[in-house]
Tab-separated table of C-alpha atoms in Angstrom:
chain	number	residue	atom	x	y	z
U	1	MET	CA	6.012	-8.606	37.630
U	2	PHE	CA	3.467	-7.938	34.928
U	3	PRO	CA	0.044	-7.132	36.387
U	4	SER	CA	-1.830	-10.418	36.691
U	5	SER	CA	-4.868	-8.861	35.003
U	6	PHE	CA	-2.837	-8.218	31.844
U	7	VAL	CA	-1.247	-11.678	31.783
U	8	ASP	CA	-4.591	-13.387	32.424
U	9	ARG	CA	-6.378	-11.538	29.602
U	10	TRP	CA	-3.505	-12.098	27.193
U	11	SER	CA	-3.206	-15.800	28.030
U	12	ARG	CA	-6.957	-16.305	27.751
U	13	SER	CA	-7.090	-14.722	24.298
U	14	ILE	CA	-4.456	-17.202	23.095
U	15	LYS	CA	-5.973	-20.270	24.737
U	16	THR	CA	-9.500	-19.620	23.455
U	17	ARG	CA	-8.176	-19.778	19.880
U	18	ARG	CA	-5.637	-22.521	20.474
U	19	HIS	CA	-7.126	-24.700	17.735
U	20	GLU	CA	-6.129	-22.089	15.143
U	21	GLN	CA	-2.462	-22.255	16.147
U	22	LEU	CA	-1.790	-25.990	16.209
U	23	HIS	CA	0.300	-25.807	13.041
U	24	ASP	CA	1.911	-22.440	13.742
U	25	PHE	CA	5.648	-22.059	13.299
U	26	PRO	CA	6.633	-21.843	16.104
U	27	ASN	CA	3.908	-23.067	18.451
U	28	TYR	CA	5.900	-24.006	21.557
U	29	HIS	CA	3.814	-21.545	23.587
U	30	LEU	CA	0.476	-23.320	23.088
U	31	SER	CA	0.522	-25.646	26.088
U	32	ASN	CA	1.365	-22.859	28.506
U	33	PRO	CA	1.519	-19.274	27.164
U	34	GLU	CA	2.548	-18.019	30.615
U	35	GLU	CA	5.968	-19.599	30.044
U	36	LEU	CA	6.731	-16.676	27.725
U	37	VAL	CA	6.715	-14.393	30.779
U	38	THR	CA	10.239	-13.932	32.097
U	39	THR	CA	12.642	-11.185	33.175
U	40	SER	CA	15.550	-9.406	31.539
U	41	ASN	CA	18.240	-6.930	32.462
U	42	PRO	CA	17.954	-4.187	29.819
U	43	GLN	CA	21.379	-2.798	28.971
U	44	SER	CA	20.910	-0.198	26.257
U	45	ILE	CA	18.756	1.193	23.476
U	46	THR	CA	20.375	2.444	20.273
U	47	VAL	CA	18.774	4.332	17.393
U	48	GLY	CA	20.212	5.400	14.046
U	49	SER	CA	20.674	3.988	10.573
U	50	GLY	CA	20.958	0.228	10.217
U	51	VAL	CA	24.635	0.308	9.303
U	52	SER	CA	25.440	2.550	12.279
U	53	ILE	CA	23.635	0.186	14.666
U	54	TYR	CA	25.645	-2.730	13.307
U	55	LYS	CA	28.939	-0.842	13.470
U	56	GLN	CA	28.354	0.817	16.842
U	57	THR	CA	26.576	-1.978	18.719
U	58	LEU	CA	26.170	-5.396	17.086
U	59	LEU	CA	29.560	-5.999	15.473
U	60	PRO	CA	31.565	-4.931	18.562
U	61	ALA	CA	29.471	-7.426	20.548
U	62	ILE	CA	30.272	-10.193	18.045
U	63	LEU	CA	33.979	-9.461	18.499
U	64	THR	CA	33.649	-10.366	22.192
U	65	ALA	CA	32.301	-13.866	21.477
U	66	HIS	CA	34.191	-16.852	22.890
U	67	HIS	CA	31.844	-19.761	22.176
U	68	GLU	CA	28.820	-18.899	20.056
U	69	VAL	CA	27.243	-16.210	17.902
U	70	ILE	CA	23.690	-16.529	16.604
U	71	LEU	CA	22.729	-13.911	14.020
U	72	VAL	CA	19.249	-13.958	12.491
U	73	THR	CA	17.951	-11.350	10.075
U	74	CYS	CA	15.286	-11.097	7.409
U	75	PHE	CA	16.912	-9.476	4.369
U	76	TRP	CA	20.468	-10.201	3.270
U	77	ALA	CA	21.975	-8.008	0.581
U	78	GLU	CA	25.245	-6.555	-0.658
U	79	SER	CA	25.703	-3.433	1.430
U	80	ASP	CA	27.964	-1.463	3.755
U	81	THR	CA	26.475	-3.511	6.582
U	82	LEU	CA	27.428	-6.816	4.950
U	83	ARG	CA	30.926	-5.553	4.193
U	84	ALA	CA	31.291	-4.478	7.821
U	85	LEU	CA	30.176	-7.945	8.972
U	86	HIS	CA	32.689	-9.550	6.589
U	87	GLU	CA	35.489	-7.379	8.019
U	88	THR	CA	34.419	-8.191	11.577
U	89	LEU	CA	34.519	-11.945	10.961
U	90	HIS	CA	37.928	-11.587	9.281
U	91	GLU	CA	39.224	-9.607	12.256
U	92	LEU	CA	37.815	-12.164	14.674
U	93	ALA	CA	39.428	-15.014	12.722
U	94	LYS	CA	42.767	-13.198	12.555
U	95	HIS	CA	42.776	-12.583	16.299
U	96	ARG	CA	41.965	-16.220	17.030
U	97	ARG	CA	44.649	-17.499	14.622
U	98	GLU	CA	47.229	-15.325	16.365
U	99	THR	CA	46.109	-16.695	19.729
U	100	ILE	CA	46.386	-20.273	18.454
U	101	ALA	CA	49.858	-19.618	17.022
U	102	SER	CA	51.095	-18.239	20.343
U	103	ASN	CA	49.826	-21.236	22.327
U	104	ALA	CA	51.530	-24.626	22.289
U	105	ASP	CA	48.174	-26.351	22.760
U	106	SER	CA	46.056	-25.469	19.715
U	107	SER	CA	42.962	-26.904	21.395
U	108	ALA	CA	43.251	-24.480	24.314
U	109	LEU	CA	41.161	-22.007	22.356
U	110	PRO	CA	37.550	-23.233	22.408
U	111	ARG	CA	35.781	-23.644	19.095
U	112	LEU	CA	33.538	-20.708	18.164
U	113	ARG	CA	30.200	-21.542	16.554
U	114	ILE	CA	28.645	-18.877	14.337
U	115	ARG	CA	25.087	-19.538	13.172
U	116	ILE	CA	23.576	-17.213	10.559
U	117	GLY	CA	19.961	-17.320	9.417
U	118	PHE	CA	18.117	-15.130	6.928
U	119	SER	CA	14.943	-15.258	4.857
U	120	SER	CA	15.164	-13.074	1.763
U	121	ARG	CA	18.148	-12.530	-0.507
U	122	SER	CA	16.743	-12.094	-4.013
U	123	PHE	CA	13.624	-12.611	-6.107
U	124	PHE	CA	14.837	-15.900	-7.591
U	125	GLN	CA	16.085	-17.156	-4.225
U	126	LYS	CA	12.531	-16.828	-2.912
U	127	ILE	CA	10.865	-18.282	-6.022
U	128	PHE	CA	12.978	-21.459	-5.926
U	129	HIS	CA	13.297	-21.750	-2.154
U	130	PRO	CA	12.241	-25.110	-0.637
U	131	TRP	CA	8.960	-24.962	1.276
U	132	SER	CA	10.234	-27.254	4.012
U	133	ARG	CA	10.574	-25.949	7.553
U	134	ASP	CA	14.101	-27.353	7.397
U	135	GLY	CA	14.939	-24.512	5.032
U	136	HIS	CA	18.041	-24.368	2.858
U	137	ALA	CA	21.539	-24.868	4.276
U	138	TYR	CA	24.295	-23.155	2.287
U	139	ARG	CA	27.474	-25.054	1.514
U	140	PRO	CA	30.820	-23.424	2.355
U	141	SER	CA	31.425	-22.995	-1.384
U	142	ALA	CA	28.527	-20.502	-1.441
U	143	TRP	CA	29.791	-18.302	1.375
U	144	ALA	CA	31.791	-16.014	-0.890
U	145	LYS	CA	28.624	-15.190	-2.865
U	146	LEU	CA	26.951	-14.386	0.445
U	147	GLY	CA	29.722	-11.937	1.313
U	148	LEU	CA	31.226	-14.118	4.048
U	149	PRO	CA	34.861	-15.184	4.628
U	150	PRO	CA	36.009	-18.485	3.067
U	151	ASP	CA	35.811	-21.707	5.036
U	152	ASP	CA	39.579	-22.261	5.229
U	153	VAL	CA	40.108	-18.863	6.885
U	154	LEU	CA	37.497	-19.663	9.496
U	155	LYS	CA	38.565	-23.252	10.139
U	156	ALA	CA	42.135	-22.126	10.758
U	157	ALA	CA	40.710	-19.952	13.535
U	158	ARG	CA	38.590	-22.797	14.970
U	159	ILE	CA	35.418	-21.055	13.817
U	160	ASP	CA	32.515	-23.297	12.813
U	161	LEU	CA	30.157	-21.341	10.528
U	162	SER	CA	26.752	-22.442	9.264
U	163	VAL	CA	24.300	-20.458	7.128
U	164	LYS	CA	20.638	-21.225	6.565
U	165	SER	CA	17.623	-19.569	4.945
U	166	LEU	CA	13.872	-19.980	5.500
U	167	PHE	CA	11.092	-18.671	3.273
U	168	PHE	CA	7.551	-19.775	2.405
U	169	LEU	CA	5.693	-18.678	-0.714
U	170	PRO	CA	3.891	-16.474	-1.444
U	171	PHE	CA	4.703	-13.784	1.151
U	172	SER	CA	5.905	-15.510	4.331
U	173	VAL	CA	9.280	-14.079	5.184
U	174	MET	CA	10.907	-14.814	8.518
U	175	HIS	CA	10.982	-11.193	9.685
U	176	PRO	CA	12.642	-11.453	13.161
U	177	LYS	CA	16.095	-9.990	13.685
U	178	PHE	CA	18.293	-10.790	16.675
U	179	VAL	CA	21.839	-11.522	17.804
U	180	ILE	CA	22.828	-13.758	20.730
U	181	VAL	CA	26.430	-13.763	21.975
U	182	ASP	CA	27.610	-16.665	24.153
U	183	ARG	CA	24.016	-17.093	25.373
U	184	GLU	CA	24.664	-14.220	27.771
U	185	ARG	CA	23.915	-11.075	25.768
U	186	ALA	CA	21.102	-10.556	23.290
U	187	PHE	CA	20.168	-7.807	20.866
U	188	MET	CA	16.898	-7.281	19.018
U	189	PRO	CA	17.364	-4.692	16.252
U	190	SER	CA	14.820	-3.564	13.684
U	191	CYS	CA	17.434	-3.423	10.911
U	192	ASN	CA	18.485	-5.974	8.302
U	193	ILE	CA	21.782	-6.655	6.591
U	194	SER	CA	20.868	-4.576	3.581
U	195	TRP	CA	21.636	-1.388	1.707
U	196	GLU	CA	18.670	0.761	2.802
U	197	VAL	CA	19.506	3.843	4.878
U	198	TRP	CA	16.554	3.720	7.260
U	199	PHE	CA	15.971	4.949	10.807
U	200	GLU	CA	16.213	1.904	13.081
U	201	GLY	CA	16.407	0.859	16.719
U	202	CYS	CA	17.986	-1.884	18.817
U	203	VAL	CA	17.541	-3.055	22.405
U	204	GLU	CA	20.255	-4.981	24.265
U	205	PHE	CA	19.513	-7.181	27.267
U	206	THR	CA	20.866	-9.974	29.440
U	207	GLY	CA	19.216	-12.308	31.942
U	208	PRO	CA	16.617	-15.103	31.656
U	209	ALA	CA	14.980	-13.541	28.570
U	210	VAL	CA	18.071	-14.597	26.595
U	211	GLU	CA	17.053	-18.216	27.223
U	212	GLN	CA	13.579	-17.471	25.865
U	213	LEU	CA	15.120	-15.964	22.745
U	214	LEU	CA	17.284	-19.055	22.346
U	215	ARG	CA	14.148	-21.183	22.673
U	216	PHE	CA	12.582	-19.293	19.784
U	217	TYR	CA	15.738	-19.824	17.715
U	218	ALA	CA	15.780	-23.552	18.473
U	219	SER	CA	12.107	-23.906	17.531
U	220	VAL	CA	12.496	-22.166	14.175
U	221	TRP	CA	16.069	-22.331	12.961
U	222	ASP	CA	17.891	-25.219	14.610
U	223	GLY	CA	16.006	-28.032	16.307
U	224	ASN	CA	19.290	-29.659	17.316
U	225	VAL	CA	20.564	-26.742	19.352
U	226	ARG	CA	20.889	-27.526	23.034
U	227	GLN	CA	19.152	-25.282	25.525
U	228	VAL	CA	22.029	-25.858	27.946
U	229	ALA	CA	25.420	-24.613	26.790
U	230	ASP	CA	27.794	-27.464	25.934
U	231	TRP	CA	30.996	-25.647	26.874
U	232	ASP	CA	32.566	-26.168	30.302
U	233	ASP	CA	33.521	-23.518	32.826
U	234	SER	CA	37.250	-24.173	32.532
U	235	ARG	CA	37.140	-23.444	28.804
U	236	THR	CA	35.112	-20.334	29.537
U	237	ARG	CA	37.811	-19.106	31.923
U	238	ASP	CA	40.484	-19.882	29.333
U	239	ALA	CA	38.588	-17.996	26.662
U	240	GLN	CA	38.063	-14.992	28.884
U	241	SER	CA	41.810	-14.789	29.511
U	242	ILE	CA	42.380	-14.075	25.806
U	243	PRO	CA	43.118	-10.378	25.205
U	244	PRO	CA	39.962	-8.745	23.830
U	245	ILE	CA	39.787	-7.312	20.333
U	246	GLU	CA	39.633	-3.543	20.268
U	247	PRO	CA	36.723	-2.692	17.940
U	248	THR	CA	37.214	-0.154	15.187
U	249	ARG	CA	35.831	3.223	16.166
U	250	ASN	CA	33.289	4.351	13.616
U	251	GLU	CA	31.786	7.784	13.328
U	252	PRO	CA	28.063	7.559	14.119
U	253	ASP	CA	25.584	8.986	11.639
U	254	SER	CA	23.554	12.108	12.314
U	255	ALA	CA	20.620	10.138	13.727
U	256	CYS	CA	22.630	7.768	15.936
U	257	GLN	CA	22.078	7.888	19.686
U	258	LYS	CA	22.616	5.353	22.447
U	259	ARG	CA	21.154	5.306	25.939
U	260	LEU	CA	22.368	3.016	28.712
U	261	LEU	CA	19.540	1.611	30.814
U	262	ASP	CA	19.195	0.593	34.431
U	263	PRO	CA	20.132	-3.113	34.234
U	264	THR	CA	17.824	-4.200	37.044
U	265	PRO	CA	15.545	-7.231	36.532
U	266	THR	CA	12.578	-6.139	34.413
U	267	PRO	CA	9.414	-8.133	33.659
U	268	THR	CA	9.727	-9.220	30.030
U	269	MET	CA	7.956	-11.263	27.378
U	270	ILE	CA	9.591	-12.669	24.246
U	271	LEU	CA	6.562	-12.806	21.938
U	272	PRO	CA	6.591	-14.933	18.759
U	273	SER	CA	4.159	-14.496	15.902
U	274	SER	CA	3.984	-17.396	13.466
U	275	HIS	CA	4.026	-16.988	9.713
U	276	HIS	CA	0.805	-17.906	7.897
U	277	VAL	CA	0.159	-18.561	4.225
U	278	ASN	CA	-1.850	-15.345	3.900
U	279	PRO	CA	-4.925	-16.491	5.868
U	280	SER	CA	-8.348	-15.583	4.472
U	281	PHE	CA	-6.852	-13.205	1.909
U	282	ARG	CA	-9.371	-11.543	-0.402
U	283	TYR	CA	-8.663	-9.499	-3.501
U	284	ILE	CA	-11.663	-7.359	-2.572
U	285	PRO	CA	-10.390	-5.533	0.546
U	286	PHE	CA	-13.710	-5.205	2.417
U	287	LEU	CA	-14.177	-8.977	2.191
U	288	GLY	CA	-10.862	-9.600	3.884
U	289	ARG	CA	-10.539	-11.336	7.233
U	290	LEU	CA	-11.024	-8.903	10.114
U	291	THR	CA	-9.877	-11.180	12.938
U	292	SER	CA	-6.093	-11.338	12.995
U	293	PRO	CA	-4.278	-14.569	13.944
U	294	ALA	CA	-4.161	-14.941	17.730
U	295	THR	CA	-0.382	-15.070	18.015
U	296	PRO	CA	1.270	-14.072	21.316
U	297	LEU	CA	2.551	-10.844	19.742
U	298	ASN	CA	-0.767	-9.867	18.139
U	299	ALA	CA	-2.699	-10.747	21.292
U	300	ALA	CA	-0.393	-8.674	23.498
U	301	LEU	CA	-0.711	-5.576	21.319
U	302	LEU	CA	-4.491	-5.830	21.063
U	303	ASP	CA	-4.766	-6.263	24.814
U	304	LEU	CA	-2.491	-3.267	25.420
U	305	PHE	CA	-4.633	-1.133	23.119
U	306	ALA	CA	-7.820	-2.326	24.838
U	307	SER	CA	-6.508	-1.659	28.356
U	308	ALA	CA	-4.686	1.638	27.705
U	309	GLN	CA	-5.655	4.374	30.164
U	310	THR	CA	-4.062	7.603	28.935
U	311	GLN	CA	-1.728	7.345	25.925
U	312	ILE	CA	-0.667	5.074	23.079
U	313	ASP	CA	2.526	6.125	21.284
U	314	ILE	CA	3.324	4.258	18.048
U	315	ILE	CA	6.225	4.269	15.608
U	316	THR	CA	5.716	1.923	12.654
U	317	PRO	CA	7.041	1.817	9.078
U	318	ASN	CA	3.552	1.166	7.691
U	319	LEU	CA	-0.030	1.075	8.938
U	320	THR	CA	-2.352	-1.133	6.870
U	321	CYS	CA	-3.843	-3.582	9.401
U	322	ARG	CA	-7.600	-3.161	9.845
U	323	ALA	CA	-7.570	-4.923	13.228
U	324	VAL	CA	-5.065	-2.374	14.552
U	325	VAL	CA	-7.051	0.596	13.256
U	326	ASP	CA	-10.249	-0.721	14.839
U	327	ALA	CA	-8.462	-1.228	18.168
U	328	LEU	CA	-6.989	2.280	18.101
U	329	LEU	CA	-10.384	3.809	17.342
U	330	ALA	CA	-11.861	1.937	20.297
U	331	SER	CA	-9.106	3.366	22.500
U	332	LEU	CA	-9.735	6.875	21.196
U	333	ALA	CA	-13.436	6.462	21.958
U	334	ARG	CA	-12.502	5.700	25.577
U	335	GLY	CA	-10.548	8.960	25.855
U	336	VAL	CA	-7.052	7.575	25.230
U	337	ASN	CA	-4.685	9.840	23.283
U	338	VAL	CA	-3.024	8.185	20.271
U	339	ARG	CA	0.103	9.392	18.476
U	340	ILE	CA	1.268	7.625	15.312
U	341	ARG	CA	4.620	8.282	13.633
U	342	THR	CA	5.063	6.442	10.356
U	343	SER	CA	6.628	6.699	6.894
U	344	ARG	CA	5.194	8.098	3.702
U	345	ASN	CA	5.179	5.904	0.561
U	346	MET	CA	7.403	3.198	2.031
U	347	MET	CA	7.347	-0.104	0.098
U	348	LEU	CA	4.132	0.818	-1.709
U	349	ILE	CA	4.088	-2.259	-3.937
U	350	GLU	CA	4.416	-4.551	-0.919
U	351	GLN	CA	1.547	-2.725	0.805
U	352	LEU	CA	-0.713	-3.102	-2.228
U	353	VAL	CA	0.148	-6.769	-2.771
U	354	THR	CA	-0.207	-7.881	0.857
U	355	ALA	CA	-3.017	-5.576	2.016
U	356	CYS	CA	-4.716	-4.135	-1.091
U	357	THR	CA	-4.304	-0.721	0.520
U	358	THR	CA	-1.587	1.739	1.541
U	359	THR	CA	-0.598	3.551	4.709
U	360	GLU	CA	-1.973	6.842	3.367
U	361	TRP	CA	-5.326	5.301	2.433
U	362	THR	CA	-5.525	3.645	5.849
U	363	ILE	CA	-4.665	6.884	7.620
U	364	ARG	CA	-7.249	8.770	5.584
U	365	SER	CA	-9.889	6.250	6.649
U	366	LEU	CA	-8.741	6.446	10.279
U	367	ILE	CA	-9.008	10.248	10.247
U	368	ASN	CA	-12.492	10.149	8.729
U	369	ARG	CA	-13.710	7.651	11.310
U	370	TYR	CA	-12.094	9.631	14.127
U	371	GLU	CA	-13.702	12.884	12.998
U	372	ALA	CA	-17.071	11.137	12.823
U	373	LEU	CA	-16.461	9.946	16.384
U	374	THR	CA	-15.625	13.443	17.644
U	375	ALA	CA	-18.559	14.965	15.746
U	376	SER	CA	-20.898	12.464	17.367
U	377	TRP	CA	-19.532	13.344	20.800
U	378	THR	CA	-19.841	17.077	20.129
U	379	SER	CA	-23.460	16.727	19.060
U	380	ARG	CA	-24.260	15.001	22.355
U	381	ALA	CA	-21.939	16.992	24.606
U	382	PHE	CA	-24.825	18.792	26.308
U	383	ASP	CA	-26.927	15.669	26.738
U	384	MET	CA	-26.672	15.113	30.483
U	385	GLU	CA	-28.214	11.664	30.178
U	386	ALA	CA	-25.624	10.441	27.658
U	387	GLN	CA	-22.571	11.182	29.852
U	388	ARG	CA	-20.271	10.003	27.057
U	389	GLN	CA	-16.488	9.995	27.374
U	390	ARG	CA	-14.752	12.717	25.396
U	391	PRO	CA	-12.657	11.059	22.638
U	392	GLY	CA	-8.903	11.081	23.008
U	393	ARG	CA	-6.632	13.174	20.818
U	394	LEU	CA	-5.299	11.662	17.579
U	395	GLU	CA	-2.009	12.883	16.110
U	396	ILE	CA	-0.347	11.443	12.999
U	397	TYR	CA	3.092	12.328	11.624
U	398	TYR	CA	5.131	11.316	8.589
U	399	TYR	CA	8.902	10.887	8.747
U	400	ARG	CA	10.961	13.439	6.810
U	401	PRO	CA	14.773	13.303	6.401
U	402	ALA	CA	16.502	16.192	8.157
U	403	THR	CA	19.200	16.595	5.507
U	404	LYS	CA	20.255	15.205	2.140
U	405	SER	CA	23.394	13.677	3.621
U	406	PRO	CA	24.169	10.130	2.365
U	407	ASP	CA	24.021	8.774	5.923
U	408	GLU	CA	20.708	10.469	6.767
U	409	PRO	CA	17.891	7.904	7.143
U	410	VAL	CA	15.338	8.428	4.366
U	411	VAL	CA	12.414	6.658	6.094
U	412	SER	CA	11.678	5.314	9.570
U	413	HIS	CA	11.798	1.524	9.946
U	414	LEU	CA	11.684	1.485	13.756
U	415	LYS	CA	8.897	-0.537	15.376
U	416	MET	CA	7.878	0.775	18.799
U	417	THR	CA	4.696	0.854	20.845
U	418	LEU	CA	4.631	2.576	24.241
U	419	VAL	CA	1.396	2.360	26.238
U	420	ASP	CA	0.803	4.609	29.260
U	421	ARG	CA	4.594	4.947	29.590
U	422	GLU	CA	4.402	1.550	31.250
U	423	TYR	CA	4.508	-1.097	28.516
U	424	LEU	CA	7.224	-0.891	25.851
U	425	MET	CA	7.087	-3.145	22.784
U	426	LEU	CA	10.059	-3.393	20.429
U	427	GLY	CA	11.104	-5.965	17.836
U	428	SER	CA	10.383	-6.795	14.210
U	429	GLY	CA	6.615	-6.411	13.910
U	430	ASN	CA	5.024	-3.585	11.930
U	431	LEU	CA	1.399	-2.534	12.270
U	432	ASP	CA	0.667	-3.611	8.712
U	433	ARG	CA	-1.232	-6.560	7.324
U	434	ALA	CA	1.913	-8.422	6.322
U	435	SER	CA	3.260	-8.487	9.882
U	436	TRP	CA	-0.088	-9.357	11.445
U	437	TYR	CA	-1.238	-12.006	8.983
U	438	THR	CA	1.561	-13.521	6.901
U	439	SER	CA	5.178	-12.989	7.972
U	440	GLN	CA	6.812	-14.444	11.053
U	441	GLU	CA	7.587	-11.791	13.679
U	442	LEU	CA	9.154	-11.495	17.108
U	443	GLY	CA	8.597	-8.850	19.758
U	444	ILE	CA	9.973	-8.031	23.176
U	445	LEU	CA	7.598	-6.492	25.712
U	446	LEU	CA	9.063	-4.748	28.757
U	447	HIS	CA	7.052	-3.652	31.786
U	448	VAL	CA	8.743	-0.348	32.636
U	449	PRO	CA	6.420	1.952	34.634
U	450	GLY	CA	7.434	5.588	34.223
U	451	PHE	CA	9.576	4.864	31.163
U	452	GLU	CA	11.562	7.967	30.166
U	453	HIS	CA	14.241	6.623	27.825
U	454	ASP	CA	12.494	7.207	24.495
U	455	ILE	CA	15.657	8.443	22.800
U	456	TRP	CA	13.990	8.029	19.404
U	457	SER	CA	11.913	11.126	20.130
U	458	ALA	CA	14.990	13.354	20.332
U	459	VAL	CA	15.859	12.278	16.787
U	460	LEU	CA	12.349	12.191	15.342
U	461	ASN	CA	11.193	15.547	16.715
U	462	THR	CA	13.208	17.310	14.003
U	463	ARG	CA	12.236	14.823	11.316
U	464	MET	CA	8.453	14.839	11.332
U	465	ASP	CA	5.805	16.404	9.101
U	466	VAL	CA	2.319	16.778	10.532
U	467	ARG	CA	-0.230	14.622	8.708
U	468	TYR	CA	-3.055	15.181	11.164
U	469	ARG	CA	-3.192	17.204	14.363
U	470	PRO	CA	-6.502	18.748	15.437
U	471	GLU	CA	-6.339	22.342	16.610
């Protein structure tokens, strides 16, 4: 179980600002935030480029589906990843058609529902997107333009496909990314279906947390989805008797690694963070809102920073959120070591538009404030009456590609926070203003005391330039 002290503080921080979240999307947690606390059985963690994670982990899982696939991503673009998804759906349809043809009873093969949701496809798609929370449902005639197989191919295989998009002007993308297969296996990657060759990560899990993820999906993407599966056990047994599809073996990229985890029940939270229409935005940065929205994800991270005892380890694409910087400085002042690994010059225009600052400017400010903190401690180090805590150590690194190979990730897009090697946060949320204030996000928090499976470090250790490391 999560320590009760952590859950109590986190729940209290949400409840005390409940009035601010009444119109959040989603807001199913408001009546009882503790319901977000559950367990999962972690299966694996994979790191590598986005296309390698899809080819090595997500698409093979989709090929095993018998009843339902839910795939939600943020960006949707013509890419190797989209082509690989197209091929996977074609292969799945072909296999099912062959099974139907070999069976006298065509209805013996249960219908397979595939639900796809995304937020951003193009500039004009966002400009003309309906503002309704119902979003935009794509007709089958549009699937070819989306890079998906035609409706007749899928219907012949008893595959029921639906595609939907959600976006809210000016900046509110639906940033979560996840895949649910037959409501039994779930994956939360950091990567999109897009062309960027970025360093990404993905966690796979089973258990009760899958139901929590489905609850999030139902609250945002499909209010008609049933929490209880509507397929019967006999059909499940029939489906499982179908010979499995052997996935295509793909060569992993240079940064791809996978680690199997101990699948024992692990305390888990599935943490939503609602989109907001850029709350309290100011074009003069120092007049901007300092208090971030009290979403379950934001509240959990701030509480983890405030309660950290020894070490905070962060990997984030960008760092432009003032609330995060203030919290990290407070941790440093208490003697907690902080390591930040981020990307240089990633999506600069987006940083300037959504935060009126950049990661480098934010880091420069953080370093200046940290050095002022250490200088103040040094000047009082011999004051026996002060008895002040020595500040923790701050280290900051920028991602650097190891080679110029086409499959080498050019920036790091992984989102990871590890506190005291006890609390591991993964998911879609960056530590930038966009993620904390405007876009919808989703995180998974695992309570894993003594965590030693940070396989991203083996890859990143050879791909980091020092930005700041005191001697």
